[in-house]
């Protein structure tokens, strides 16, 4: 706004003066932006001058006539502007240390200039001038603001200035006080705290003071000399060489014998060397705490020597004596430090331990003692003690090292130069808990040094040990370990090492940070993809929000970024719970888009396919509290995914097939299988089964097994060839994949029951393989598994269908029937069901295979003993020739199976038993079942919840009760169940129950139930 002011040229001196003042204000405002201190105060002053410009512009514009008031206004304002310009120039050019220590004076000058501006404005005769109302009001507000303004140094700066004054007054502040003061000033004025920068700025400050002496500004020179004397006690501005030289020179000048304290150092009351001496008005000196206690406990507060009245308010610090005591202590401490060094290397454990205790006491007394120990090269000796066997010595050395390195960059640098020093400290992390705690505390101090932290993480096992310590029962040790890891996290290499040791905090921060480069994020994601993660860590990473970070990278434009992000997702998706989370995050469509896009690289598509496969696997239900989430939204996604099989190579084909197989086992299985059948998947899968790629074949077999398990012969029959049948049988011999074998057996079990396929099975030279899967114990050869047994028996069900007597004979000849009988007593319900089905199918062929008994010859007494006839078939029966259930001893196990809790098992067992009760063999069959105790078991099935089983049982019961013997024996047992069924069953069941009741003469044949 000020820059937009247009000043008019005029010959009137008043107008020229106004223009010059406006220009001066503009220049002053611009110049004040470059001041080094009190920026806020200068900014406030600039805003006040800025608000005066409209008034000056109005006076200039309206050509106000000269008056005494206006002349005074301009003279005072011009003088104030000159003062302000000089102050701005000084604050922009002079040494920053000098300006800082004068910041109070600068703030005071700004306040004075503001008051002068107010005085100048008050000279304007507003009543006689044609000034607009708005400008009058603005000027009134301006004056109020300036009158209320208080120009003071900032709180933080004021605290530092007070510390300077306190240090000057005490006169005996130590090196650390001066160091902290110098660093605080440097931070406040924006100067680097690096030694060289500090030294350079401090030298400039001293040069500034030298120029004051030349100007003979005595008062200010004295003040600045005091400040310099205080700050010169700081050694941060000195080079290491200068500090060491200064120390050694002083130490050598002291001699080797400690001095006894002077008598004046002792307190007359305590007879101990004083710490805080205070003087009474009579000139006697006491320890402050001692004299205060004396006065508080006395009835009359009197001086111990003069007996004059004495009050604590009359005590004054004896600064001179206190400084003398401090100097004496420093001298003796320096001598002690020199003497202890030889004892530390003596090798005598007790002496070394005592020496370490003394060093620890010295370190805790004063910071300057720690500085002297460093300059006296104690660090080398202390590091060497870390190699000794004595645990106490190592712990003592660690304690002293911790004290020496605290906030001391020189000490840290010296330690790093000792050969293998960092490695020694790292190795102590594996020692006893006490040593671990001290070692990690020392590493924490060392890791604050940029130079040392570069090498800490490189030592083998360091980060592993630190990560392990995070779980320490010692809270302080765990906290220190976490802080060390935080200091080491500056390095990407260290972050990766931490992740490899199961600490992912900083890796996740790198991925989440918007300031990190793509290169760093890429490297972090690659680490996640390449790592062998435990399930716990996979779960932990997902809980920590890594999925959102990775999905952002998947959408990145750079190919390599996409690849590493998807590889990381792939690694995480191998845990089912994570796979479900990835699906919930909506990653599936992103991955499918990459897979469908022809422009995607082969490697990227393979990664996407592998991830989709694992996501599909995560949808398979399992015995847990995890409810599977549907993976695909529509059947069109299924069709599109399946279409890729014909457009891609074997690697992608296999992953897609595995994904579809998993989806066929998921809660969406019905939709998936239905759509695949629509897409002619069965035809393609049979073709892949006959291929040469074993891995691809295995995946195709598993999916095909799912699609055929429902026994949809129409969808399968037209695609089955003799070659495919032979291939399936060969898989049973050649495959080492248990799941592939299991699926193959399932496919064989569900092959269409056509005569042609039965002939192909019979003609195959590998049919014996199916039989070989069952041994005498009913287990898979060398691999006992109820799933294998179920599938193998299922396959045998296909080989025992009634339409192929030759296949049945082949089964019998292989000795399978006794194994099937044994399997009726296994725990697997499906195995029992299928075994019973096989026996039922075989038993249906028994009547025609039972050999009729030959007539006795006339000379029968000289003939061989005739063969016994089968009680049911009335012929000669054997297991191998006629598949007879009685000869196979199957009736008892089948009757026992009727008591199974699974209705389908009961139904299959009943079907097998009913083959003994055909119309022509009803009486004989009933007798056999009656002797086996089957009738009560059959009647008990009337209460089954399965309507289909109830119908079969009712038909069976009705036929049994045609026999008077059984009606009388078991009728009462069946009465109530039958009556119950007439009340609650469906129409068919009620009708059949009524017929059975009619057999028992419980219901008239003309009843409405019929």
PDB file of C-alpha atoms in Angstrom, residues 60 75 77 132 186 332 338 367 380 407 414 432 445 465-466 484 494 521 593 604 663 780 860 942 967 978:
ATOM      1  CA  UNK A  60       0.234  16.972   0.571  1.00  0.00           C
ATOM      2  CA  UNK A  75      10.588  18.442  12.420  1.00  0.00           C
ATOM      3  CA  UNK A  77       8.780  13.241  12.799  1.00  0.00           C
ATOM      4  CA  UNK A 132     -11.393  13.899   6.295  1.00  0.00           C
ATOM      5  CA  UNK A 186      23.513 -18.780  19.238  1.00  0.00           C
ATOM      6  CA  UNK A 332      42.901 -30.803  44.305  1.00  0.00           C
ATOM      7  CA  UNK A 338      46.171 -37.075  37.343  1.00  0.00           C
ATOM      8  CA  UNK A 367      30.826 -30.943  34.840  1.00  0.00           C
ATOM      9  CA  UNK A 380      41.086 -45.075  26.239  1.00  0.00           C
ATOM     10  CA  UNK A 407      26.331 -33.890  26.032  1.00  0.00           C
ATOM     11  CA  UNK A 414      37.440 -39.762  21.152  1.00  0.00           C
ATOM     12  CA  UNK A 432      23.724 -59.525  32.152  1.00  0.00           C
ATOM     13  CA  UNK A 445      24.533 -40.891  24.266  1.00  0.00           C
ATOM     14  CA  UNK A 465      19.803 -56.811  20.423  1.00  0.00           C
ATOM     15  CA  UNK A 466      18.236 -53.358  20.655  1.00  0.00           C
ATOM     16  CA  UNK A 484      18.727 -45.502  20.282  1.00  0.00           C
ATOM     17  CA  UNK A 494      19.143 -49.168   9.588  1.00  0.00           C
ATOM     18  CA  UNK A 521       9.232 -45.490  -0.357  1.00  0.00           C
ATOM     19  CA  UNK A 593      -7.369 -53.997 -13.865  1.00  0.00           C
ATOM     20  CA  UNK A 604       3.540 -57.092 -12.998  1.00  0.00           C
ATOM     21  CA  UNK A 663     -13.400 -69.267  -5.009  1.00  0.00           C
ATOM     22  CA  UNK A 780      -3.699 -94.594   1.722  1.00  0.00           C
ATOM     23  CA  UNK A 860     -25.020-139.302  -3.249  1.00  0.00           C
ATOM     24  CA  UNK A 942     -38.893 -93.681  11.596  1.00  0.00           C
ATOM     25  CA  UNK A 967     -45.531-108.230  12.820  1.00  0.00           C
ATOM     26  CA  UNK A 978     -46.114 -94.788  12.713  1.00  0.00           C
TER      27      UNK A 978
END
